[in-house]
């Protein structure tokens, strides 16, 4: 229950193509994250899966059945929005129970389902309040509760944490991960934040400009990116891209993660320290170099490097990735 | 407002302007009401004097209430205004929802076409309207007036409401769709309550011209039993003699219902006008 398949799905608004042919399989019970920069079509793709937008071309299959022409409410899915989208005129309980009420479920069963979801999300005390009387974090928990109550085949999340502050974001992220374990349902989660993608996903789908760049587990994408875009997008701080020529390395571009670049005497790259960020557990040193531009070095623990001092760097060749002029990985 | 941005000088200036404007706006109303309680001689002798004690005279009101079926006129005006208002708001909101929510061919053209009515006065079509009403056997009915006023009010209603409806969150409507609400339920239970301030604004702007209109009642429904109050009051204005007591009394009475409707809508209206400006 809950397997999703997309077959060369496309979407155009007028003459602008937003989704340019997406093929994807999401297995039952999988946590799949769509990640990509803002405007790349993540939300549009999610709305197509939900049935809120019609695909211009291609097929959407839920449990191997084509659902292109099935209304959103009949697809047995639930969606959580970035803006919470709670019904302002209904109490928390009625917000959570509306879908069941519309489906004609008996009152007692609705009560039981809402109570159960409320317990899972510790919302018991808020059941009689209206959305206006809740904080942002509480509203998002209610929105998640509203999704759970329906026991859908498929959960869709559209940047559910973007409106929360940093601490709440981490807490709610952990909560969503726990719910996925407890419910075992298929979930599709959209975010532009690669940290959320890395921490939640079984499978990450990296999107750019309406196309899938690469699909894989978080560690697969981290350790084996197909191109410079994926390599740059996954991992924080971002991977450094060096010009291969001057270093005598293969390809056009050499990618090296900040932790695999060392500051040491007589290294092959010379530069000056431009900025130092001390985070306690780690220290990030930004170094201006020629011809590679600004490079980031990640050091564990506390380190002192004064700004404007000259340093030399040495990349760890064994951990480097090589890319051709078009940004494709050379293997 | 931040303390740093207010100064006493500015506050005084702002209030002076607002008070002046209020006085100017209320002056005709004041003169009308005051003089409606005076004898004819007192009206002309000293138009600005207050009615009591020596000039107080209810002759205007007694004339009005004796002459013709004044309450009938009142009722006709009320029916026409409220019914037109209801249809303008209902159809205006529905059209605005369709224009702002659904993508279809000719959406933009349709919106422009509907908004065109704001610029073209409906009175230009009086002859054609009269012909249609005659053909439809609707002359001298309140239905004729309601139909015309609904048509007259729709362009502005559609224009204002569709702008407001664009601001209603897409996510909210989509959440409703996923939960199985019909498009009608989404419109009536989710969208309409959120655009209530805009509806009140439209209601006030629609209501007042309808209540005050003399043109269409005179042409389409001049018969005694369907006269509106504005038309009914005209009997006191003659070519040679005008019964000023009665005219002023009739006008004073005619203010009341609009005032009541306005008070009903005003809280929402203020929110509608300031929406977006503050916040
Ligand atoms: N209803 C629409 N009409 C026209 N263009 C749209 C519409 N919805 C989205 N787009 C365009 O599609 C692109 C992708 O949008 P979206 O899916 O919201 O991106 P993301 O969620 O990845 O930030 C954007 O360039 C946006 O301008
Ligand atoms: Mg989005």
Short mmCIF file of N, CA, C and O in Angstrom, two decimals, chain A residues 117-222:
data_model
loop_
_atom_site.label_atom_id
_atom_site.label_comp_id
_atom_site.label_asym_id
_atom_site.label_seq_id
_atom_site.Cartn_x
_atom_site.Cartn_y
_atom_site.Cartn_z
N UNK A 117 -4.60 10.53 17.30
CA UNK A 117 -3.60 11.40 16.67
C UNK A 117 -3.15 12.48 17.63
O UNK A 117 -1.96 12.82 17.70
N UNK A 118 -4.09 13.01 18.42
CA UNK A 118 -3.75 14.06 19.37
C UNK A 118 -2.76 13.53 20.41
O UNK A 118 -1.83 14.22 20.81
N UNK A 119 -2.97 12.30 20.85
CA UNK A 119 -2.06 11.70 21.82
C UNK A 119 -0.66 11.54 21.21
O UNK A 119 0.35 11.85 21.85
N UNK A 120 -0.62 11.06 19.98
CA UNK A 120 0.68 10.86 19.32
C UNK A 120 1.47 12.15 19.25
O UNK A 120 2.70 12.15 19.30
N UNK A 121 0.78 13.28 19.09
CA UNK A 121 1.47 14.56 18.89
C UNK A 121 1.35 15.46 20.12
O UNK A 121 1.64 16.65 20.03
N UNK A 122 0.92 14.93 21.25
CA UNK A 122 0.68 15.70 22.48
C UNK A 122 -0.13 16.96 22.21
O UNK A 122 0.27 18.06 22.58
N UNK A 123 -1.27 16.79 21.59
CA UNK A 123 -2.13 17.93 21.31
C UNK A 123 -3.40 17.90 22.16
O UNK A 123 -4.32 18.69 21.95
N UNK A 124 -3.46 16.96 23.14
CA UNK A 124 -4.72 16.75 23.86
C UNK A 124 -5.28 18.04 24.43
O UNK A 124 -6.49 18.28 24.37
N UNK A 125 -4.41 18.87 24.99
CA UNK A 125 -4.90 20.08 25.69
C UNK A 125 -5.39 21.14 24.72
O UNK A 125 -6.02 22.10 25.11
N UNK A 126 -5.06 21.00 23.44
CA UNK A 126 -5.37 22.07 22.49
C UNK A 126 -6.61 21.78 21.65
O UNK A 126 -7.00 22.58 20.81
N UNK A 127 -7.24 20.63 21.90
CA UNK A 127 -8.27 20.16 20.97
C UNK A 127 -9.43 21.13 20.76
O UNK A 127 -10.05 21.14 19.71
N UNK A 128 -9.74 21.95 21.78
CA UNK A 128 -10.90 22.84 21.64
C UNK A 128 -10.52 24.24 21.21
O UNK A 128 -11.37 25.11 21.13
N UNK A 129 -9.24 24.46 20.96
CA UNK A 129 -8.84 25.81 20.54
C UNK A 129 -9.02 25.98 19.04
O UNK A 129 -9.13 25.02 18.29
N UNK A 130 -8.99 27.25 18.63
CA UNK A 130 -8.99 27.55 17.20
C UNK A 130 -7.56 27.84 16.75
O UNK A 130 -6.73 28.22 17.57
N UNK A 131 -7.27 27.69 15.45
CA UNK A 131 -5.90 27.89 14.97
C UNK A 131 -5.31 29.24 15.40
O UNK A 131 -4.13 29.32 15.70
N UNK A 132 -6.14 30.30 15.45
CA UNK A 132 -5.61 31.62 15.79
C UNK A 132 -5.01 31.63 17.19
O UNK A 132 -4.21 32.50 17.52
N UNK A 133 -5.44 30.67 18.05
CA UNK A 133 -4.96 30.67 19.43
C UNK A 133 -3.76 29.75 19.63
O UNK A 133 -3.44 29.39 20.76
N UNK A 134 -3.12 29.34 18.54
CA UNK A 134 -1.99 28.42 18.65
C UNK A 134 -0.70 29.09 18.17
O UNK A 134 -0.74 30.00 17.34
N UNK A 135 0.43 28.61 18.68
CA UNK A 135 1.72 29.11 18.17
C UNK A 135 2.05 28.39 16.86
O UNK A 135 1.39 27.41 16.50
N UNK A 136 3.06 28.88 16.17
CA UNK A 136 3.42 28.28 14.89
C UNK A 136 3.75 26.80 14.99
O UNK A 136 3.30 25.99 14.19
N UNK A 137 4.51 26.44 16.01
CA UNK A 137 4.88 25.04 16.18
C UNK A 137 3.66 24.17 16.44
O UNK A 137 3.53 23.07 15.89
N UNK A 138 2.74 24.69 17.27
CA UNK A 138 1.52 23.93 17.57
C UNK A 138 0.67 23.79 16.31
O UNK A 138 0.11 22.73 16.05
N UNK A 139 0.59 24.86 15.53
CA UNK A 139 -0.21 24.79 14.30
C UNK A 139 0.33 23.71 13.38
O UNK A 139 -0.42 22.95 12.79
N UNK A 140 1.66 23.65 13.26
CA UNK A 140 2.21 22.67 12.35
C UNK A 140 1.96 21.26 12.88
O UNK A 140 1.72 20.34 12.11
N UNK A 141 1.98 21.09 14.22
CA UNK A 141 1.67 19.76 14.77
C UNK A 141 0.23 19.39 14.48
O UNK A 141 -0.08 18.25 14.17
N UNK A 142 -0.67 20.39 14.56
CA UNK A 142 -2.07 20.12 14.23
C UNK A 142 -2.19 19.71 12.76
O UNK A 142 -2.90 18.77 12.42
N UNK A 143 -1.47 20.42 11.90
CA UNK A 143 -1.52 20.09 10.47
C UNK A 143 -1.02 18.66 10.24
O UNK A 143 -1.59 17.93 9.43
N UNK A 144 0.01 18.27 10.97
CA UNK A 144 0.51 16.90 10.85
C UNK A 144 -0.53 15.93 11.39
O UNK A 144 -0.80 14.88 10.80
N UNK A 145 -1.16 16.32 12.51
CA UNK A 145 -2.22 15.50 13.09
C UNK A 145 -3.37 15.31 12.12
O UNK A 145 -3.90 14.21 11.95
N UNK A 146 -3.73 16.38 11.42
CA UNK A 146 -4.82 16.31 10.45
C UNK A 146 -4.49 15.29 9.37
O UNK A 146 -5.36 14.57 8.89
N UNK A 147 -3.20 15.22 9.01
CA UNK A 147 -2.79 14.25 8.00
C UNK A 147 -2.86 12.82 8.55
O UNK A 147 -3.31 11.91 7.87
N UNK A 148 -2.42 12.65 9.80
CA UNK A 148 -2.37 11.30 10.39
C UNK A 148 -3.76 10.71 10.51
O UNK A 148 -3.97 9.52 10.24
N UNK A 149 -4.73 11.54 10.94
CA UNK A 149 -6.08 11.07 11.23
C UNK A 149 -6.67 10.29 10.06
O UNK A 149 -7.41 9.33 10.23
N UNK A 150 -6.30 10.68 8.85
CA UNK A 150 -6.91 10.04 7.69
C UNK A 150 -6.33 8.66 7.40
O UNK A 150 -6.82 7.97 6.52
N UNK A 151 -5.26 8.28 8.11
CA UNK A 151 -4.50 7.06 7.78
C UNK A 151 -4.34 6.89 6.26
O UNK A 151 -4.83 5.94 5.67
N UNK A 152 -3.66 7.85 5.64
CA UNK A 152 -3.55 7.84 4.19
C UNK A 152 -2.53 6.82 3.71
O UNK A 152 -1.70 6.35 4.49
N UNK A 153 -2.60 6.50 2.44
CA UNK A 153 -1.59 5.64 1.83
C UNK A 153 -0.27 6.38 1.69
O UNK A 153 0.79 5.80 1.69
N UNK A 154 -0.41 7.68 1.48
CA UNK A 154 0.75 8.47 1.11
C UNK A 154 0.68 9.81 1.83
O UNK A 154 -0.34 10.49 1.79
N UNK A 155 1.77 10.17 2.50
CA UNK A 155 1.86 11.49 3.13
C UNK A 155 2.67 12.41 2.23
O UNK A 155 3.74 12.03 1.75
N UNK A 156 2.19 13.62 2.04
CA UNK A 156 2.96 14.60 1.27
C UNK A 156 3.26 15.79 2.18
O UNK A 156 2.37 16.32 2.84
N UNK A 157 4.51 16.17 2.25
CA UNK A 157 4.89 17.34 3.05
C UNK A 157 5.52 18.38 2.13
O UNK A 157 6.46 18.07 1.41
N UNK A 158 5.02 19.61 2.17
CA UNK A 158 5.64 20.67 1.37
C UNK A 158 6.34 21.67 2.29
O UNK A 158 5.70 22.54 2.86
N UNK A 159 7.63 21.53 2.44
CA UNK A 159 8.44 22.40 3.30
C UNK A 159 7.76 22.67 4.64
O UNK A 159 7.53 23.83 5.00
N UNK A 160 7.42 21.63 5.39
CA UNK A 160 6.61 21.84 6.59
C UNK A 160 7.34 22.60 7.69
O UNK A 160 6.70 23.12 8.60
N UNK A 161 8.66 22.66 7.63
CA UNK A 161 9.40 23.25 8.75
C UNK A 161 9.90 24.66 8.45
O UNK A 161 10.47 25.31 9.31
N UNK A 162 9.68 25.13 7.22
CA UNK A 162 10.30 26.39 6.82
C UNK A 162 9.86 27.60 7.64
O UNK A 162 10.58 28.58 7.75
N UNK A 163 8.63 27.54 8.21
CA UNK A 163 8.16 28.71 8.97
C UNK A 163 8.46 28.61 10.46
O UNK A 163 7.99 29.42 11.23
N UNK A 164 9.21 27.58 10.87
CA UNK A 164 9.48 27.41 12.30
C UNK A 164 10.88 27.90 12.63
O UNK A 164 11.76 27.96 11.77
N UNK A 165 11.10 28.25 13.90
CA UNK A 165 12.45 28.69 14.26
C UNK A 165 13.37 27.46 14.41
O UNK A 165 12.92 26.32 14.43
N UNK A 166 14.67 27.73 14.52
CA UNK A 166 15.66 26.66 14.39
C UNK A 166 15.43 25.52 15.38
O UNK A 166 15.46 24.35 15.00
N UNK A 167 15.17 25.84 16.65
CA UNK A 167 15.02 24.78 17.67
C UNK A 167 13.80 23.92 17.37
O UNK A 167 13.86 22.69 17.42
N UNK A 168 12.67 24.59 17.04
CA UNK A 168 11.45 23.86 16.74
C UNK A 168 11.61 23.01 15.50
O UNK A 168 11.03 21.93 15.38
N UNK A 169 12.40 23.51 14.57
CA UNK A 169 12.60 22.80 13.32
C UNK A 169 13.25 21.45 13.60
O UNK A 169 12.83 20.42 13.09
N UNK A 170 14.26 21.47 14.46
CA UNK A 170 14.94 20.21 14.79
C UNK A 170 13.97 19.28 15.52
O UNK A 170 13.85 18.11 15.19
N UNK A 171 13.22 19.83 16.48
CA UNK A 171 12.30 19.00 17.26
C UNK A 171 11.24 18.38 16.36
O UNK A 171 10.93 17.18 16.46
N UNK A 172 10.66 19.20 15.46
CA UNK A 172 9.60 18.69 14.60
C UNK A 172 10.15 17.69 13.59
O UNK A 172 9.50 16.71 13.23
N UNK A 173 11.39 17.93 13.15
CA UNK A 173 12.04 17.00 12.23
C UNK A 173 12.15 15.62 12.87
O UNK A 173 11.83 14.60 12.25
N UNK A 174 12.56 15.61 14.13
CA UNK A 174 12.70 14.33 14.83
C UNK A 174 11.33 13.67 14.99
O UNK A 174 11.17 12.47 14.83
N UNK A 175 10.32 14.52 15.26
CA UNK A 175 8.97 14.00 15.40
C UNK A 175 8.48 13.34 14.11
O UNK A 175 7.85 12.28 14.12
N UNK A 176 8.75 14.00 12.99
CA UNK A 176 8.32 13.44 11.70
C UNK A 176 9.03 12.12 11.44
O UNK A 176 8.41 11.15 10.98
N UNK A 177 10.32 12.04 11.77
CA UNK A 177 11.07 10.80 11.59
C UNK A 177 10.46 9.69 12.45
O UNK A 177 10.29 8.55 12.00
N UNK A 178 10.09 10.05 13.70
CA UNK A 178 9.49 9.07 14.60
C UNK A 178 8.15 8.59 14.04
O UNK A 178 7.84 7.39 14.03
N UNK A 179 7.33 9.53 13.53
CA UNK A 179 6.03 9.15 12.97
C UNK A 179 6.21 8.20 11.80
O UNK A 179 5.46 7.24 11.66
N UNK A 180 7.23 8.46 10.99
CA UNK A 180 7.45 7.58 9.85
C UNK A 180 7.76 6.16 10.32
O UNK A 180 7.24 5.19 9.79
N UNK A 181 8.58 6.07 11.37
CA UNK A 181 8.89 4.74 11.91
C UNK A 181 7.64 4.07 12.47
O UNK A 181 7.37 2.90 12.22
N UNK A 182 6.82 4.84 13.22
CA UNK A 182 5.65 4.25 13.88
C UNK A 182 4.56 3.88 12.90
O UNK A 182 3.91 2.84 13.02
N UNK A 183 4.34 4.74 11.89
CA UNK A 183 3.22 4.51 10.98
C UNK A 183 3.63 3.61 9.81
O UNK A 183 2.79 2.95 9.22
N UNK A 184 4.89 3.63 9.48
CA UNK A 184 5.37 2.82 8.35
C UNK A 184 4.75 3.22 7.03
O UNK A 184 4.73 2.43 6.08
N UNK A 185 4.24 4.45 6.94
CA UNK A 185 3.57 4.87 5.71
C UNK A 185 4.59 5.45 4.73
O UNK A 185 5.69 5.84 5.11
N UNK A 186 4.20 5.51 3.47
CA UNK A 186 5.04 6.13 2.46
C UNK A 186 4.96 7.65 2.63
O UNK A 186 3.87 8.18 2.81
N UNK A 187 6.09 8.30 2.62
CA UNK A 187 6.07 9.75 2.78
C UNK A 187 6.91 10.40 1.69
O UNK A 187 7.98 9.92 1.35
N UNK A 188 6.39 11.50 1.18
CA UNK A 188 7.17 12.31 0.24
C UNK A 188 7.29 13.70 0.84
O UNK A 188 6.30 14.29 1.27
N UNK A 189 8.50 14.16 0.92
CA UNK A 189 8.79 15.35 1.69
C UNK A 189 9.59 16.30 0.82
O UNK A 189 10.61 15.92 0.25
N UNK A 190 9.10 17.53 0.70
CA UNK A 190 9.76 18.52 -0.15
C UNK A 190 10.50 19.52 0.71
O UNK A 190 9.97 19.99 1.71
N UNK A 191 11.73 19.81 0.37
CA UNK A 191 12.48 20.81 1.11
C UNK A 191 13.56 21.41 0.23
O UNK A 191 13.96 20.81 -0.76
N UNK A 192 14.01 22.62 0.59
CA UNK A 192 15.16 23.16 -0.13
C UNK A 192 16.39 23.03 0.75
O UNK A 192 17.48 23.45 0.39
N UNK A 193 16.19 22.45 1.95
CA UNK A 193 17.25 22.39 2.94
C UNK A 193 17.88 21.01 2.91
O UNK A 193 17.26 20.01 3.25
N UNK A 194 19.15 20.93 2.49
CA UNK A 194 19.76 19.61 2.33
C UNK A 194 19.97 18.91 3.67
O UNK A 194 20.01 17.68 3.72
N UNK A 195 20.02 19.68 4.78
CA UNK A 195 20.17 19.02 6.08
C UNK A 195 18.92 18.19 6.38
O UNK A 195 19.00 17.04 6.82
N UNK A 196 17.74 18.78 6.15
CA UNK A 196 16.50 18.03 6.35
C UNK A 196 16.49 16.80 5.46
O UNK A 196 16.09 15.71 5.88
N UNK A 197 16.91 16.98 4.22
CA UNK A 197 16.91 15.86 3.29
C UNK A 197 17.82 14.75 3.79
O UNK A 197 17.43 13.58 3.84
N UNK A 198 19.03 15.10 4.20
CA UNK A 198 20.00 14.10 4.66
C UNK A 198 19.50 13.38 5.90
O UNK A 198 19.69 12.17 6.05
N UNK A 199 18.88 14.12 6.84
CA UNK A 199 18.53 13.51 8.11
C UNK A 199 17.26 12.67 8.04
O UNK A 199 17.08 11.76 8.83
N UNK A 200 16.35 12.97 7.11
CA UNK A 200 15.07 12.27 7.10
C UNK A 200 14.99 11.15 6.08
O UNK A 200 14.31 10.16 6.29
N UNK A 201 15.69 11.31 4.96
CA UNK A 201 15.35 10.51 3.79
C UNK A 201 15.88 9.08 3.83
O UNK A 201 16.96 8.80 4.36
N UNK A 202 15.07 8.15 3.26
CA UNK A 202 15.61 6.87 2.81
C UNK A 202 16.17 7.09 1.42
O UNK A 202 17.18 6.51 1.03
N UNK A 203 15.44 7.94 0.67
CA UNK A 203 15.82 8.18 -0.72
C UNK A 203 15.69 9.67 -1.01
O UNK A 203 14.68 10.28 -0.69
N UNK A 204 16.76 10.24 -1.57
CA UNK A 204 16.71 11.65 -1.93
C UNK A 204 16.60 11.78 -3.44
O UNK A 204 17.26 11.06 -4.17
N UNK A 205 15.71 12.68 -3.87
CA UNK A 205 15.60 13.00 -5.29
C UNK A 205 16.08 14.44 -5.44
O UNK A 205 15.45 15.35 -4.93
N UNK A 206 17.21 14.63 -6.11
CA UNK A 206 17.71 16.00 -6.29
C UNK A 206 17.13 16.54 -7.58
O UNK A 206 17.29 15.95 -8.65
N UNK A 207 16.42 17.65 -7.47
CA UNK A 207 15.79 18.27 -8.64
C UNK A 207 16.51 19.56 -8.99
O UNK A 207 16.96 20.29 -8.11
N UNK A 208 16.62 19.81 -10.30
CA UNK A 208 17.08 21.11 -10.74
C UNK A 208 16.31 21.49 -11.98
O UNK A 208 16.28 20.72 -12.94
N UNK A 209 15.67 22.66 -11.93
CA UNK A 209 15.06 23.19 -13.13
C UNK A 209 14.09 22.20 -13.78
O UNK A 209 14.07 22.06 -14.99
N UNK A 210 13.30 21.50 -12.95
CA UNK A 210 12.29 20.61 -13.49
C UNK A 210 12.79 19.26 -13.94
O UNK A 210 12.06 18.51 -14.57
N UNK A 211 14.07 18.95 -13.64
CA UNK A 211 14.61 17.64 -14.02
C UNK A 211 15.21 16.97 -12.80
O UNK A 211 15.70 17.63 -11.89
N UNK A 212 15.19 15.63 -12.81
CA UNK A 212 15.83 14.88 -11.73
C UNK A 212 17.32 14.81 -12.04
O UNK A 212 17.72 14.36 -13.11
N UNK A 213 18.16 15.28 -11.12
CA UNK A 213 19.60 15.23 -11.33
C UNK A 213 20.17 13.90 -10.87
O UNK A 213 21.03 13.32 -11.52
N UNK A 214 19.70 13.42 -9.72
CA UNK A 214 20.19 12.13 -9.22
C UNK A 214 19.24 11.62 -8.14
O UNK A 214 18.63 12.41 -7.41
N UNK A 215 19.10 10.31 -8.03
CA UNK A 215 18.27 9.70 -7.01
C UNK A 215 19.13 8.72 -6.24
O UNK A 215 19.92 7.98 -6.83
N UNK A 216 19.01 8.72 -4.92
CA UNK A 216 19.78 7.74 -4.16
C UNK A 216 19.65 7.97 -2.68
O UNK A 216 19.01 8.94 -2.24
N UNK A 217 20.26 7.10 -1.88
CA UNK A 217 20.23 7.28 -0.43
C UNK A 217 21.13 8.47 -0.09
O UNK A 217 22.00 8.85 -0.88
N UNK A 218 20.92 9.07 1.09
CA UNK A 218 21.74 10.24 1.44
C UNK A 218 23.24 9.97 1.31
O UNK A 218 23.97 10.76 0.72
N UNK A 219 23.71 8.82 1.82
CA UNK A 219 25.14 8.55 1.78
C UNK A 219 25.63 8.26 0.37
O UNK A 219 26.75 8.60 0.00
N UNK A 220 24.75 7.66 -0.44
CA UNK A 220 25.10 7.44 -1.83
C UNK A 220 25.35 8.77 -2.54
O UNK A 220 26.35 8.96 -3.23
N UNK A 221 24.43 9.71 -2.34
CA UNK A 221 24.59 11.01 -3.01
C UNK A 221 25.81 11.75 -2.48
O UNK A 221 26.51 12.43 -3.21
N UNK A 222 26.07 11.58 -1.19
CA UNK A 222 27.19 12.28 -0.58
C UNK A 222 28.52 11.71 -1.08
O UNK A 222 29.44 12.45 -1.40
#
